[in-house]
Every structure is written in C-alpha cells, then in structure tokens.
Coordinates of C-alpha atoms in Angstrom, one line a residue:
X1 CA -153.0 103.2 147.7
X2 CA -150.8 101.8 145.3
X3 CA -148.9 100.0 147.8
X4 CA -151.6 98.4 149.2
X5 CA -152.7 96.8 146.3
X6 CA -149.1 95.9 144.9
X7 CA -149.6 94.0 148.2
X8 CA -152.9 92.6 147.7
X9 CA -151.7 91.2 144.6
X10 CA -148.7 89.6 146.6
X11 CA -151.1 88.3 148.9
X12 CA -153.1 86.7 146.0
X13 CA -149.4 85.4 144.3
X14 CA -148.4 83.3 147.9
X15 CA -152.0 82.0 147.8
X16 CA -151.4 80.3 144.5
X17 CA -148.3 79.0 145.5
X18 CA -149.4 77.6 149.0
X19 CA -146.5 80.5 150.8
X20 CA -149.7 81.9 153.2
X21 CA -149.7 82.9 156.6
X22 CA -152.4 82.0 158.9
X23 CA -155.4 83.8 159.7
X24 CA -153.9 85.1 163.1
X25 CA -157.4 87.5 163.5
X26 CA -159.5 84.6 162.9
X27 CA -158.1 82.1 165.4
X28 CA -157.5 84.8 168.2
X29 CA -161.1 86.0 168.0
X30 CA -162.0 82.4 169.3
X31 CA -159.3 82.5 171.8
X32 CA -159.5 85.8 173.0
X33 CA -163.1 85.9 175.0
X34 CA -161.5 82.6 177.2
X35 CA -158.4 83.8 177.8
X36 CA -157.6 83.4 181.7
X37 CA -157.6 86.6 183.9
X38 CA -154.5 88.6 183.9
X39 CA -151.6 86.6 186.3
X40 CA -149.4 90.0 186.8
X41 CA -146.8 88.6 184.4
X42 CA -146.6 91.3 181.8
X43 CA -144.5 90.0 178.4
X44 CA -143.0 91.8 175.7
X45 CA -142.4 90.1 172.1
X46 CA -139.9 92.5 170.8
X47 CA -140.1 91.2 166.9
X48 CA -138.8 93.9 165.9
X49 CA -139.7 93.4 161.8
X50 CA -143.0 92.2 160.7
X51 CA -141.1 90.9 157.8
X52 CA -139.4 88.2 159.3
X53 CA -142.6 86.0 158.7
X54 CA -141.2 82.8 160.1
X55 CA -141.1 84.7 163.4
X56 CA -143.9 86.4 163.4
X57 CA -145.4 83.3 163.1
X58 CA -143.7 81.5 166.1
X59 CA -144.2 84.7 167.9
X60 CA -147.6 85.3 167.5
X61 CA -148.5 81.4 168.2
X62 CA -146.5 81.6 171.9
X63 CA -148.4 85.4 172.0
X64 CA -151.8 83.6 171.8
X65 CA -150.8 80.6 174.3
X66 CA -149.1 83.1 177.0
X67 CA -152.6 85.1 176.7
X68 CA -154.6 82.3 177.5
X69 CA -152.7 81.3 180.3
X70 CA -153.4 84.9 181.9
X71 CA -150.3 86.9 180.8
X72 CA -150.7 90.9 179.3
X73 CA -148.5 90.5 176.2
X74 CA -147.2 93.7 174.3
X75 CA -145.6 93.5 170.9
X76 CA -142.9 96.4 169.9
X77 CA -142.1 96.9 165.8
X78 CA -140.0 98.9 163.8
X79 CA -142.8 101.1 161.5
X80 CA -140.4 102.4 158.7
X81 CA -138.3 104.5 161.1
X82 CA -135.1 102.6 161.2
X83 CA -132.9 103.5 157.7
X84 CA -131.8 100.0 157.6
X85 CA -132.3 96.9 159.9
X86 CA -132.0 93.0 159.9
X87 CA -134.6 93.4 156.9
X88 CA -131.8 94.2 154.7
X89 CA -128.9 92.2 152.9
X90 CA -127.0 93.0 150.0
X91 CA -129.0 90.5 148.3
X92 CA -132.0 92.5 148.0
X93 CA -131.0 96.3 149.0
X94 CA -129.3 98.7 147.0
X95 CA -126.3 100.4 149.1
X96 CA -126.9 103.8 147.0
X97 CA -130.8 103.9 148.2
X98 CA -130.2 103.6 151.7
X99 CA -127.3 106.0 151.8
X100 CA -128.1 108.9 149.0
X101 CA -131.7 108.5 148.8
X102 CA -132.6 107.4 152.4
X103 CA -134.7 105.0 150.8
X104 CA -135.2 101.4 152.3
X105 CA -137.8 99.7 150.6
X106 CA -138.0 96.9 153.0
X107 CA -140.2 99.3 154.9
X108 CA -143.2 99.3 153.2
X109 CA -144.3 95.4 152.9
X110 CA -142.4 94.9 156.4
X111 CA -144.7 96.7 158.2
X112 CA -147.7 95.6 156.3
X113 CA -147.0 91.9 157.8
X114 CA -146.7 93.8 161.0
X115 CA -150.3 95.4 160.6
X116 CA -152.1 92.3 159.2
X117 CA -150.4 89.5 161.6
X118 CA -150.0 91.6 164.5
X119 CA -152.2 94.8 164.7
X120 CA -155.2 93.8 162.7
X121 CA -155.6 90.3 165.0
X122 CA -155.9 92.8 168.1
X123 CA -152.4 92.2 169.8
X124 CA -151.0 95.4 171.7
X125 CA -148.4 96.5 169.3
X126 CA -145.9 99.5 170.0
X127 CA -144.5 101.1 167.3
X128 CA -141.2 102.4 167.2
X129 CA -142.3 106.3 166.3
X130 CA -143.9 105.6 169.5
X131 CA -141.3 106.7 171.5
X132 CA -138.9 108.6 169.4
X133 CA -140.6 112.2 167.6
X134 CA -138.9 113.9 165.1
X135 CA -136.7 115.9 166.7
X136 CA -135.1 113.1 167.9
X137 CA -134.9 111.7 164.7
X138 CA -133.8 114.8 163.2
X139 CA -130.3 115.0 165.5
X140 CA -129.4 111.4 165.0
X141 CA -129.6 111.5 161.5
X142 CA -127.7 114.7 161.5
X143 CA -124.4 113.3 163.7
X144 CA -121.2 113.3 161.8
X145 CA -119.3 110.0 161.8
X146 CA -116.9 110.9 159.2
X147 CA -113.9 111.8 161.3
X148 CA -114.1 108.1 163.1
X149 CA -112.6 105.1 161.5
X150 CA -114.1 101.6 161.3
X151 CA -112.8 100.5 164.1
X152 CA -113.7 103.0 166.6
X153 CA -117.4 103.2 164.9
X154 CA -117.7 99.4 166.0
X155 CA -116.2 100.0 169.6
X156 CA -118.7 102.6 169.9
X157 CA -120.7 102.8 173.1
X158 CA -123.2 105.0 174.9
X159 CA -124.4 104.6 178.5
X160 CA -122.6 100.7 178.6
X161 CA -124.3 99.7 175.3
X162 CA -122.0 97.9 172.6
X163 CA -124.6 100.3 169.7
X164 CA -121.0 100.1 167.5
X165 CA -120.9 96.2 168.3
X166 CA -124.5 95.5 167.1
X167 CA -124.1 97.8 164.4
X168 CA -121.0 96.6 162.8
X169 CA -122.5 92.8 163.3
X170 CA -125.4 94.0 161.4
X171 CA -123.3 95.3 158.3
X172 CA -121.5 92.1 158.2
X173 CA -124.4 90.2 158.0
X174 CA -125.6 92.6 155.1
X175 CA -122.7 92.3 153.2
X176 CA -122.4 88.2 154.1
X177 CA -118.4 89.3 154.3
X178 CA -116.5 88.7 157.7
X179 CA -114.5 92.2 156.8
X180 CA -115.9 95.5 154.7
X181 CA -112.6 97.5 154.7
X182 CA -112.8 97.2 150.6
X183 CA -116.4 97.8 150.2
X184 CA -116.4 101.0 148.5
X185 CA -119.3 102.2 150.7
X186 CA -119.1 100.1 153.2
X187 CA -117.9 102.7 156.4
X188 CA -121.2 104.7 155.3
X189 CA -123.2 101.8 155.6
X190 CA -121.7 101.1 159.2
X191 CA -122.8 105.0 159.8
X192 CA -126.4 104.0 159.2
X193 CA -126.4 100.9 160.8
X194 CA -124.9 102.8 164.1
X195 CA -127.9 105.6 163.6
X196 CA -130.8 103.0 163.5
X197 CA -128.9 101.3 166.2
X198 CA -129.0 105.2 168.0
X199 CA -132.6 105.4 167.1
X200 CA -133.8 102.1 168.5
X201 CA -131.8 102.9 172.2
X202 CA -133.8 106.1 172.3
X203 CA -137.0 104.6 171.3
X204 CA -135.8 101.5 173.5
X205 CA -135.0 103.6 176.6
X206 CA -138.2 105.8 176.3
X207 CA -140.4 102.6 176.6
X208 CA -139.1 100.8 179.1
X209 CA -139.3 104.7 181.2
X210 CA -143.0 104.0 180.4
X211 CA -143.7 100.2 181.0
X212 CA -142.5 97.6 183.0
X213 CA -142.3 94.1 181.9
X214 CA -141.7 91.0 183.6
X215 CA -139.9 89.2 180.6
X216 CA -139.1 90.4 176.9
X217 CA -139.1 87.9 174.0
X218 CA -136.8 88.6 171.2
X219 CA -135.7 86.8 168.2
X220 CA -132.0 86.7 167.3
X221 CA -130.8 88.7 170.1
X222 CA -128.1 90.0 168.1
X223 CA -128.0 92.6 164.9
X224 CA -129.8 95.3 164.6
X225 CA -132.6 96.3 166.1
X226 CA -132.8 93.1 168.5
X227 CA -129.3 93.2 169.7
X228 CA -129.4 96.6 171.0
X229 CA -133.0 96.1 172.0
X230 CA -132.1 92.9 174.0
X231 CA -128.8 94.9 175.8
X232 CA -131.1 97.9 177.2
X233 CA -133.5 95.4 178.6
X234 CA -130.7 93.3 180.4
X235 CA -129.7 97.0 181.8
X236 CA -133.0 97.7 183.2
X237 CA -133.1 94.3 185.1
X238 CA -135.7 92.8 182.7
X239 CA -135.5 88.7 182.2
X240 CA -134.9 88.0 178.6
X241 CA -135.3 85.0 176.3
X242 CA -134.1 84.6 172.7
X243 CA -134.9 81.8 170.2
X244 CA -134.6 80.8 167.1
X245 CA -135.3 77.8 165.0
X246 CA -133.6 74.2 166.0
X247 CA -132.0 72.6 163.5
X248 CA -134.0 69.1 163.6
X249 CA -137.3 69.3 162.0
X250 CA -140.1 71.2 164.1
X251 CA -137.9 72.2 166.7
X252 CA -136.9 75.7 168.4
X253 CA -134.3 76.7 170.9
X254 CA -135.0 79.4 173.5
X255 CA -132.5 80.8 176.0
X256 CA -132.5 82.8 178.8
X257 CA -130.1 85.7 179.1
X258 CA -128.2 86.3 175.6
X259 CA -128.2 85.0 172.5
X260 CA -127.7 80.8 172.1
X261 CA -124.8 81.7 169.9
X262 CA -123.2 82.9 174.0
X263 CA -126.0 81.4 176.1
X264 CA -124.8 77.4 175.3
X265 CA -121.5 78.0 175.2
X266 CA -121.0 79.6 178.5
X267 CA -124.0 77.5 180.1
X268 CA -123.6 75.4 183.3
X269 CA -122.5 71.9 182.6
X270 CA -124.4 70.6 185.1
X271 CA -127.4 71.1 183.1
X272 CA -126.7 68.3 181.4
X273 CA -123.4 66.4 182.6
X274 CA -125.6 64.2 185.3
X275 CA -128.3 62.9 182.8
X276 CA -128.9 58.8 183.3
X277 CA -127.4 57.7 179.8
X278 CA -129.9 55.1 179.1
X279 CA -129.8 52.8 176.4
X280 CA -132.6 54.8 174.7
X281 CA -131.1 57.7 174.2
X282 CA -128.0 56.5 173.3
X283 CA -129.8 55.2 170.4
X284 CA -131.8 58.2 169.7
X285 CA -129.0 60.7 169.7
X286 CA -126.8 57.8 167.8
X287 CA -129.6 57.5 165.2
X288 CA -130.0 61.2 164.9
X289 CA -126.5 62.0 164.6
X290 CA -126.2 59.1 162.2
X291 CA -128.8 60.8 160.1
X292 CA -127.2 64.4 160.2
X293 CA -124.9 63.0 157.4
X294 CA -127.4 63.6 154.9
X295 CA -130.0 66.1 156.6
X296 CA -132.8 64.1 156.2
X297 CA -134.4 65.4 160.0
X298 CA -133.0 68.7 159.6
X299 CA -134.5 71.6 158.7
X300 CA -132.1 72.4 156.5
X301 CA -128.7 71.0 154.5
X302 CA -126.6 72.2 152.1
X303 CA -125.1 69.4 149.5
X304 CA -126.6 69.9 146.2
X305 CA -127.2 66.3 145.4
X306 CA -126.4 63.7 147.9
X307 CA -123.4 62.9 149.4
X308 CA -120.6 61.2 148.5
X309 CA -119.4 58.5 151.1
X310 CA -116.7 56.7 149.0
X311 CA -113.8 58.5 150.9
X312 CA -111.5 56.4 149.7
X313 CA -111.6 57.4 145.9
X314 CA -111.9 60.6 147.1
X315 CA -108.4 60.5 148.6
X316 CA -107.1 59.1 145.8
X317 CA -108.1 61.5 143.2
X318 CA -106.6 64.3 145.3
X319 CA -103.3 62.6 146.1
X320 CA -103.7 62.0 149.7
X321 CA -101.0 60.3 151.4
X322 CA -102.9 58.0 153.9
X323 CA -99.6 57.0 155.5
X324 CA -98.8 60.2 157.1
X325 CA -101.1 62.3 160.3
X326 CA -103.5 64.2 158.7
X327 CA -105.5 66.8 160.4
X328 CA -109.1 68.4 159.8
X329 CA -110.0 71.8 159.8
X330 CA -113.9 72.7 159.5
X331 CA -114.9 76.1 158.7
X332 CA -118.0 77.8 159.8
X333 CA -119.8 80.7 157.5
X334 CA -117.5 83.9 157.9
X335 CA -120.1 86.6 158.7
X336 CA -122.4 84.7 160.7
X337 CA -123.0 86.1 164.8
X338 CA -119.8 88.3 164.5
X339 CA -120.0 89.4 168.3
X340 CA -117.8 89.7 171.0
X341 CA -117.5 86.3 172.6
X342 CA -115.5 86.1 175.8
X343 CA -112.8 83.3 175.3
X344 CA -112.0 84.2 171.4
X345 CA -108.8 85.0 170.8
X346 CA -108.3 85.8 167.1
X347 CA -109.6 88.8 166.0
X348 CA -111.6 86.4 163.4
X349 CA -111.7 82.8 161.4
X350 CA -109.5 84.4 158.5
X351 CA -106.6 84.9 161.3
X352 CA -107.6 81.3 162.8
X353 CA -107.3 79.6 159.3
X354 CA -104.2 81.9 158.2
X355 CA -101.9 80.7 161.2
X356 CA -102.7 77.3 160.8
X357 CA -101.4 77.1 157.4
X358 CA -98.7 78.8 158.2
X359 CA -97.6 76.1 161.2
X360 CA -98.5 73.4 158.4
X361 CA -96.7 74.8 155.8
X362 CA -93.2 74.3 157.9
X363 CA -94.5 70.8 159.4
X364 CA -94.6 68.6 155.6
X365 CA -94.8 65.6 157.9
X366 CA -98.2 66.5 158.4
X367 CA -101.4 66.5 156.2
X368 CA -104.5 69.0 156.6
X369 CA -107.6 68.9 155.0
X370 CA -109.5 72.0 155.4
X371 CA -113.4 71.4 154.8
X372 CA -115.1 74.6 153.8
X373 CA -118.6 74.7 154.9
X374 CA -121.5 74.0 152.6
X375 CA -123.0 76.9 154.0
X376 CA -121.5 79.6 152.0
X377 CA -123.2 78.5 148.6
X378 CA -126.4 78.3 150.7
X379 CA -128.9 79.8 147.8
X380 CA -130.7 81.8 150.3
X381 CA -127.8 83.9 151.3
X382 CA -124.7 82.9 149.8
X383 CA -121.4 84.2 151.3
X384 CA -119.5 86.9 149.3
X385 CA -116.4 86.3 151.4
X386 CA -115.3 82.6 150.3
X387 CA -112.8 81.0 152.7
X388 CA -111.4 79.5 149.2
X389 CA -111.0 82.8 147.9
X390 CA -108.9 84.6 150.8
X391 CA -106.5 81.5 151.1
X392 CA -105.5 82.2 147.4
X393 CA -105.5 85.7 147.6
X394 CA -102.4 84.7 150.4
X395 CA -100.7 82.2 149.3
X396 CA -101.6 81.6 145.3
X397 CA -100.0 77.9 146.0
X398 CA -101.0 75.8 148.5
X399 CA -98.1 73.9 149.8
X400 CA -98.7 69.6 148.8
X401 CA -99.5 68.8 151.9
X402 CA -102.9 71.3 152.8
X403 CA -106.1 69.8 151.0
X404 CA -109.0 72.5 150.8
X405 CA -112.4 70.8 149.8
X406 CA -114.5 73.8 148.4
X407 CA -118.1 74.5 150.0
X408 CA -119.7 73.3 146.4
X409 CA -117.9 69.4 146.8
X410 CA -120.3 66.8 147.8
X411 CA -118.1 65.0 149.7
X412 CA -119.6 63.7 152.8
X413 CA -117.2 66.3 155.3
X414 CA -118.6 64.1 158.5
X415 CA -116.5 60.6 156.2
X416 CA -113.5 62.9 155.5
X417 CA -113.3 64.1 159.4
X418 CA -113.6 60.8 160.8
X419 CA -110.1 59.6 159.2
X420 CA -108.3 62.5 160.6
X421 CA -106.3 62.0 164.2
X422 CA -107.6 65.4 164.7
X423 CA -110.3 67.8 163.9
X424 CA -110.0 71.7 164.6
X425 CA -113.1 73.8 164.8
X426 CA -113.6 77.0 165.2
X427 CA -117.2 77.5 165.8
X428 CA -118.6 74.6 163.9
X429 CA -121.3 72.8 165.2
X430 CA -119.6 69.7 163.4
X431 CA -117.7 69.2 166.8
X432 CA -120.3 67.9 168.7
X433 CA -120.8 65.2 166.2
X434 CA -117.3 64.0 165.6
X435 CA -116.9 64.4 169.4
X436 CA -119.8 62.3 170.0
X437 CA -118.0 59.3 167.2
X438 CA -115.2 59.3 169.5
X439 CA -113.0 62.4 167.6
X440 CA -110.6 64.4 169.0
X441 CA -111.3 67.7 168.6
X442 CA -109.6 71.1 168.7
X443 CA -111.3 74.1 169.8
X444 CA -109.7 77.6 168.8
X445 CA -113.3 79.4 169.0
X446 CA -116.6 79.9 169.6
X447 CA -118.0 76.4 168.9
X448 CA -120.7 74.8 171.4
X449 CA -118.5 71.8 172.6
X450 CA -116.0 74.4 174.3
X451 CA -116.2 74.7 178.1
X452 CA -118.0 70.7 178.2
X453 CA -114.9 69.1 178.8
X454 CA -115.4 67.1 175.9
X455 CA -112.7 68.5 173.7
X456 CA -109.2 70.5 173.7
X457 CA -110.4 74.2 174.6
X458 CA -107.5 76.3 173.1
X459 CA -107.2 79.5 175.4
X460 CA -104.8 81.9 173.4
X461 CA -102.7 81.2 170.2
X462 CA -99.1 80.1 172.1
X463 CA -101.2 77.1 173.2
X464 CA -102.5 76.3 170.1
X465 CA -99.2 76.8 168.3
X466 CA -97.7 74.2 171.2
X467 CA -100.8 71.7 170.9
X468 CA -99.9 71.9 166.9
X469 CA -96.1 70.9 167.7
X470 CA -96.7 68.6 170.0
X471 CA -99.2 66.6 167.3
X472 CA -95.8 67.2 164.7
X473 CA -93.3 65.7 167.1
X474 CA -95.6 63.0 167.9
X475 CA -95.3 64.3 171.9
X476 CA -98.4 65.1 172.5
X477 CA -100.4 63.2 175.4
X478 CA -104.6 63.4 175.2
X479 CA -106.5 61.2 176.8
X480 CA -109.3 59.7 174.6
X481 CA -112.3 61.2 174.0
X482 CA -115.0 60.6 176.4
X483 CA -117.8 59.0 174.6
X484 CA -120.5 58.7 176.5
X485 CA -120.1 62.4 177.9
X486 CA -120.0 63.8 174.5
X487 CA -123.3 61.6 173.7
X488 CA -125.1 63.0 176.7
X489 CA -124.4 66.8 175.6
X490 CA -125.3 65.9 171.8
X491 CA -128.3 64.9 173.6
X492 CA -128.9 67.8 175.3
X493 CA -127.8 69.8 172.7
X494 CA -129.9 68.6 169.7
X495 CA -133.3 67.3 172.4
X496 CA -133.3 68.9 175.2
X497 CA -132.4 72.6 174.8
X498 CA -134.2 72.1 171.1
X499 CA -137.7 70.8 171.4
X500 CA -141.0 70.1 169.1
X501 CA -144.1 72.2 169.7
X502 CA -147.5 70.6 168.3
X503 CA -148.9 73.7 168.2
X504 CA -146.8 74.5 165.1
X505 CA -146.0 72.0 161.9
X506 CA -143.5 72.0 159.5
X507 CA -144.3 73.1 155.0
X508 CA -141.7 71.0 153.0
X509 CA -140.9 73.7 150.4
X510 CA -143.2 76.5 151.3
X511 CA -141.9 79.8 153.3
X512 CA -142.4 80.3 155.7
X513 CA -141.6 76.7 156.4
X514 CA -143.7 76.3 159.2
X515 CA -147.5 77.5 160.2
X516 CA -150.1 77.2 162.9
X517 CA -151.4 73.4 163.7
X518 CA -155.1 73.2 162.6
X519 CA -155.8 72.4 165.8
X520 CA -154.2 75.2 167.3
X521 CA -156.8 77.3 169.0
X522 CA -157.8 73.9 170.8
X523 CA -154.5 72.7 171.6
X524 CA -154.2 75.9 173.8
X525 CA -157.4 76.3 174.9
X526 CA -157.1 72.3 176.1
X527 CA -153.2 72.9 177.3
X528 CA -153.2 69.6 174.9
X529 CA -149.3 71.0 173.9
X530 CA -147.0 69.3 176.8
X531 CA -144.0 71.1 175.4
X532 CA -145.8 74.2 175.5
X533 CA -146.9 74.0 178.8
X534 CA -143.1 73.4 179.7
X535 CA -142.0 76.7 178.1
X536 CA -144.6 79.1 179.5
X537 CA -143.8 77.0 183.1
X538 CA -140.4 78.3 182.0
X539 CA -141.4 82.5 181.0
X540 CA -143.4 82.5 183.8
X541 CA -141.0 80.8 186.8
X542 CA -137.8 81.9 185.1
X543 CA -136.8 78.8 184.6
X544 CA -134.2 77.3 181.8
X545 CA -135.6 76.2 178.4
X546 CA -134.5 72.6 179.1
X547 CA -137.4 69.9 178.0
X548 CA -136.7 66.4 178.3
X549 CA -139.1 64.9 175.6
X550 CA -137.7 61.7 175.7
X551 CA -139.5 61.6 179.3

C-alpha cells in the first residue's frame, strides 16, 4: 500500500513536469474491437523490464499496430524475480543490497510500469514467475560459484548458451568499467548476474516448451535478461528482431538475427553496395553528416557547449608539429556491448590503445592524437573507467609526440580527424563519417565500416603492427578512399536501416524522449504510417529492416 502510493505521487511529480507516458488503456480500448482477425503470425515482445519506459513505449505502439493488422501478440516481463538485471547500474544500485540483503529496489516501480502500460491496457503479458516456481528458484540461488574465477564465470555455458557471456556483459555495463578485477565486490556481483541470467534460461526454456511464436521482439538483444532471452529463442528456431533507438531524430533501427551492435557489421554488402547514388542523396547524407558536427538532428550529443572549429589554435596551444604525419586514434565508451564479436582480436580497447602507444612511442617521426570520446562524461551514465586515466596509470609521461584530447574538450574531434593522414577506430561510429569525407581509416575492431570495403580491415595485431610501419617508413601503398561507396553505406547506414515512424514523435527535454502521435490510434487504424507498414511487411514476411524513405 505504501508503494503504491509512493508511486501515485511519482505519477503526480512527472505530470507536473510534462515526463508522462501515454494512456496505453485508453487508446487500445478504441483500437482493440477493430483489430483484424488473427493472421496465424503469433509475436512475442520480450521487454523484459517495464522500467525501460522509452521501450515500453516503442514496444507497446508496434504491439497495437501488429494487433490491428491481425497478429496474436504476447508480452514476457521480469516481475521482481531476477536479483539484478539491465535495470541496475552503479549509478543507482547499491552493491551491498543486491548481494547481502538480496534487495533490488528496481523491482518494485519496474514492474508497476509493467502493470500500468502493459497489463492494465489488456496486452497478454507473461511473467517471469510464470514459468520458474520456487523450487527452482531455491537451487539457483543456492549454487556455489566461489571456487570459479572471473574468467571461467564469463566463459560459462549451459546447453550452447554464452549465460557467463551475457552475464559478465551485464556487470560491465553496471559498473560502466571495461574490467572489474579491482572492484572489491565485483566477482559476487558477476555471481548474481550469472544466477538471474540461470533464472531467465529456465523461465526462458519453460515458455517456449509451452508456446510457439512465429517471431520474438526484443530490445537490446544483449545484457541481461534480453541477451540470454534472445540466444534460447535463436536455439529453438524462432525469427528474432532487435531494435533500438537511431541516432537521427525520431528514428529506430531494427535487425533481424542478433543484435545491430553484430547484425550491421557482418550484414551482406549487397544490401546496400548497388544503390543508384543520385544527386539527392548525395546531398542528403552530405547535409546530414555535415550536421553531425554539432548534433543538431541527433538524438543525442555530448559537447557541453558548442564546438570548437578553430583547429588551428588548437594545435598551437598544444605544440603540434603540423610538419610531421600525424595520426588519429578515436575511442569509443569502454564498457559499452562488451560481447564476443567474431573478427576482434584484442582481448579489449585498453590492449588496442596500449600497443599503439607503444609502436608510437619508438616511431618520434610520427604524431598521434588520440580523441577520447565525449561519451564517457555523458551525465546520464558517465564512464568510471576513463581512457585518460588508464594511459596514465601506464605510462605517467606521455612521450612529446602522443596528444590525448580528454572526453570533456570541446574540440570539434570530426576538425581534428580530418588533418590526420590516418584515422584508427576501433568501434567508433566516427568511421563512417570521416570515411564518407574521403579519410583513410584503420579498423582494429568492431566498428560498422569493417567488412564494407571502405576502409583498412585489420585482421590480427602482426598486420596492424606492419600497416603502422609501413605508414613510419613512408612504404605503405593504399589506394584512396572510395568516396562515393563510403556515401552510399552512410546512407544506408544513417536512412535506410534507421527510419522515422509518424506514429511516434519526439519530447525535446522530457523522458522518455519520445511518446505516442496524437493521432496514433487513427494512423493505424487508417495504415496512414508508410514506414510502419514497411516494418510489419518486414515481421510478418521475414524480410530485412531496410526502408528507403527517400523513395
């Protein structure tokens, strides 16, 4: 009783300051009496936690359109059986409550967005206790993990799921570090990320004995519970499509088969390679790469205050000699989608970023610049591991002729790229955008432009060591980047595999930052949403997520 109305009075808080959700009951109950006749497709939208508003939202918006269009849709959510989950972060969990006093207290308003934005508007919704009782429960959370170390916890497997994989993933993520070995309590942790990654297999694995789907519909498609969720599903031969938020304004990615952190890396370049470059596009993806310098059709950016251009000055204050080769290196967040990717080859960026210093460090005839990303002083989740920090911890002098420009600098990093002969990545998305300028760019891991033939994919770390000496002895022989190929994926990249739904509309500074249309409820009803149509044409014909708006 008390938590309901410490709820109630949250409710009334996010009311005041415009942060609402929309009235999911209302608009179904004028939906739901002309919804078409069942097709035999039979969804389900594994959300997973009711707390992750923003997708509960976009969830429960593609819910209502696949309904109307004659599909059974089932929802499946966590209901305050998992000890900790995607829900959690070191930001706002205690370590001590989830491990001594088996507290989470995520679970309680969590599941309360489930029940009022799920259950309450009349969706089918399985709940996790479900399909696990408590004896179940009772031996999972009994299993001793002491004896195994960290490694071998996050190798762990059962019946050809990665559970260790997903659970390790999910701890990094907590901690926003790329590495827990020094976090006092951070094997425990891993032990009860592994157990609710145990828990949702069994819970998993007992519903899928009990219903069949067509297709399931997950976000994130990695951590925990979706990752594990996600693998079981691929096992029993169910399709499966995961999306997340695009990064223009109003859009959303969805991809078939894994996660888009894998799915459009590995994809088929002939998705996009044959695409008739026409003058409008060329100045649509120009104009919108253009504008990535400063975020302004983004849905989010990280500078402060705006940025800097004036390069030049910015050279000169830090001593830059513009007479000698100088190299860029862009980092990407530590912790973020720490999974197994096929064609990675360092056991991490730290490793990555550690070597090349090293090779620099014995080459003085070269200059790197290493641009930290903006990203880890993001205020929502700021990264605890600091690229800055572990470089010093190293090497406590940097040798004159490495240049690190801190995350918190508002230099523009796309100004200080473009006057390097080379750019190294790792798995920034800041590749496709120097590619697409005419850059020449270095791949060493998971970034999107590898496999496009668009840059220098870098296979093992002998041919990235020999790449770095050919650049030193001035012997190395690259053609120049192809232009034009690099514009068409940025185009496909940024409009065709991310597209704009009407049905949904963006709130500047509110969160969640997007809602329902008002018109929703008759932009199904009408199919007035081309886009949408598209994507359920898509879920129901197993098709790829690939909408040409431009057309």
């Amino acid at each position: 009783m008390i938590f309901e109305f410490k709820n109630y009075l949250k409710d009334i808080y996010n009311f005041l300051k415009g942060n609402t959700l929309p009235d999911i009951k209302k608009i179904r109950s004028k939906l739901v009496n002309k919804f078409k006749k069942f097709n035999n497709k039979k969804i389900l939208i594994a959300t997973s936690a009711g707390g992750l508003k923003p997708q509960v939202i976009f969830e429960s918006a593609l819910a209502l359109s696949l309904e109307n269009s004659g599909a059974e849709v089932n929802f499946l959510v966590c209901d305050k059986v998992l000890p900790v989950c995607i829900m959690n972060s070191y930001f706002n969990t205690s370590v001590e409550s989830i491990i001594e006093k088996k507290i989470n207290k995520s679970c309680d308003s969590c599941f309360y967005n489930s029940k009022k934005q799920l259950i309450a508007p009349g969706f089918k919704v399985h709940k996790f206790s479900d399909f696990i009782d408590s004896k179940e429960l009772k031996e999972i959370h009994q299993k001793d993990f002491s004896s195994m170390n960290l490694k071998q916890l996050r190798n762990l497997e059962l019946d050809n799921i990665k559970i260790g994989e997903h659970a390790y993933s999910g701890v990094l993520r907590f901690y926003a570090k790329t590495k827990i070995d020094d976090e006092i309590r951070g094997k425990e942790l891993m032990i009860e990320y592994l157990k609710s990654s145990l828990i949702t297999k069994v819970v998993t694995d007992n519903l899928f004995k009990k219903f069949s789907y067509s297709r399931l519909i997950l976000n994130h498609g990695i951590y925990v519970p979706q990752g594990v969720v996600i693998d079981i599903a691929k096992k029993n031969e169910i399709r499966t499509s995961t999306w997340c938020p695009g990064y223009r304004k109003n859009s959303y990615c969805i991809t078939n088969g894994d996660t888009y952190h894998r799915a459009l890396i590995y994809e088929n370049n002939s998705n996009w390679e044959n695409i008739k470059f026409t003058p409008k596009i060329d100045n649509l993806i120009t104009t919108y790469l253009q504008s990535r310098k400063t975020g302004v059709n983004d849905w989010i950016h990280f500078y402060k205050d705006k940025p800097d251009f004036n390069v030049k000055n910015y050279f000169d204050k830090i001593n830059l000699d513009i007479n000698k080769p100088t190299i860029g290196l862009a980092t990407s967040v530590l912790w973020d989608a720490q999974i197994d990717f096929p064609s990675n080859f360092y056991s991490d960026q730290l490793e990555w970023i550690n070597d090349t210093i090293d090779f620099f460090d014995k080459n003085e005839n070269l200059q790197l610049i290493i641009r930290i990303s903006p990203a880890e002083v993001n205020i929502a989740k700021p990264a605890r591991q600091k690229v800055y920090d572990e470089v010093l911890k190293r090497y406590k002098t940097l040798p004159k002729n490495i240049f690190v420009i801190k995350p918190e600098d508002s230099i523009s990093s796309y100004e200080v790229l473009k006057k390097c002969e080379y750019i190294i990545i790792y798995g920034s998305r800041i590749g496709i955008e120097l590619a697409a300028m005419g850059k020449k760019i270095i791949v060493c891991g998971e970034g999107f432009v590898r496999n496009k033939n668009i840059a220098i994919d870098i296979k093992d770390k002998k041919q990235y060591l020999n790449i770095l000496t050919k650049i030193a002895n001035k012997t190395i022989v690259t053609e120049e980047t192809d232009v034009v190929r690099a514009k068409k994926y940025a185009y496909h990249f940024f409009f065709r595999r991310m597209f704009e739904l009407k049905i949904l509309k963006e709130r500047t500074g509110k969160w969640p930052n997007f809602t329902y249309s008002k018109n929703i409820d008759r932009l199904i009803l009408e199919n007035k949403d081309i886009v949408l149509e598209k994507v359920l044409e898509s879920i129901f014909n197993d098709k790829d997520f690939i909408i040409d708006q431009i057309n």
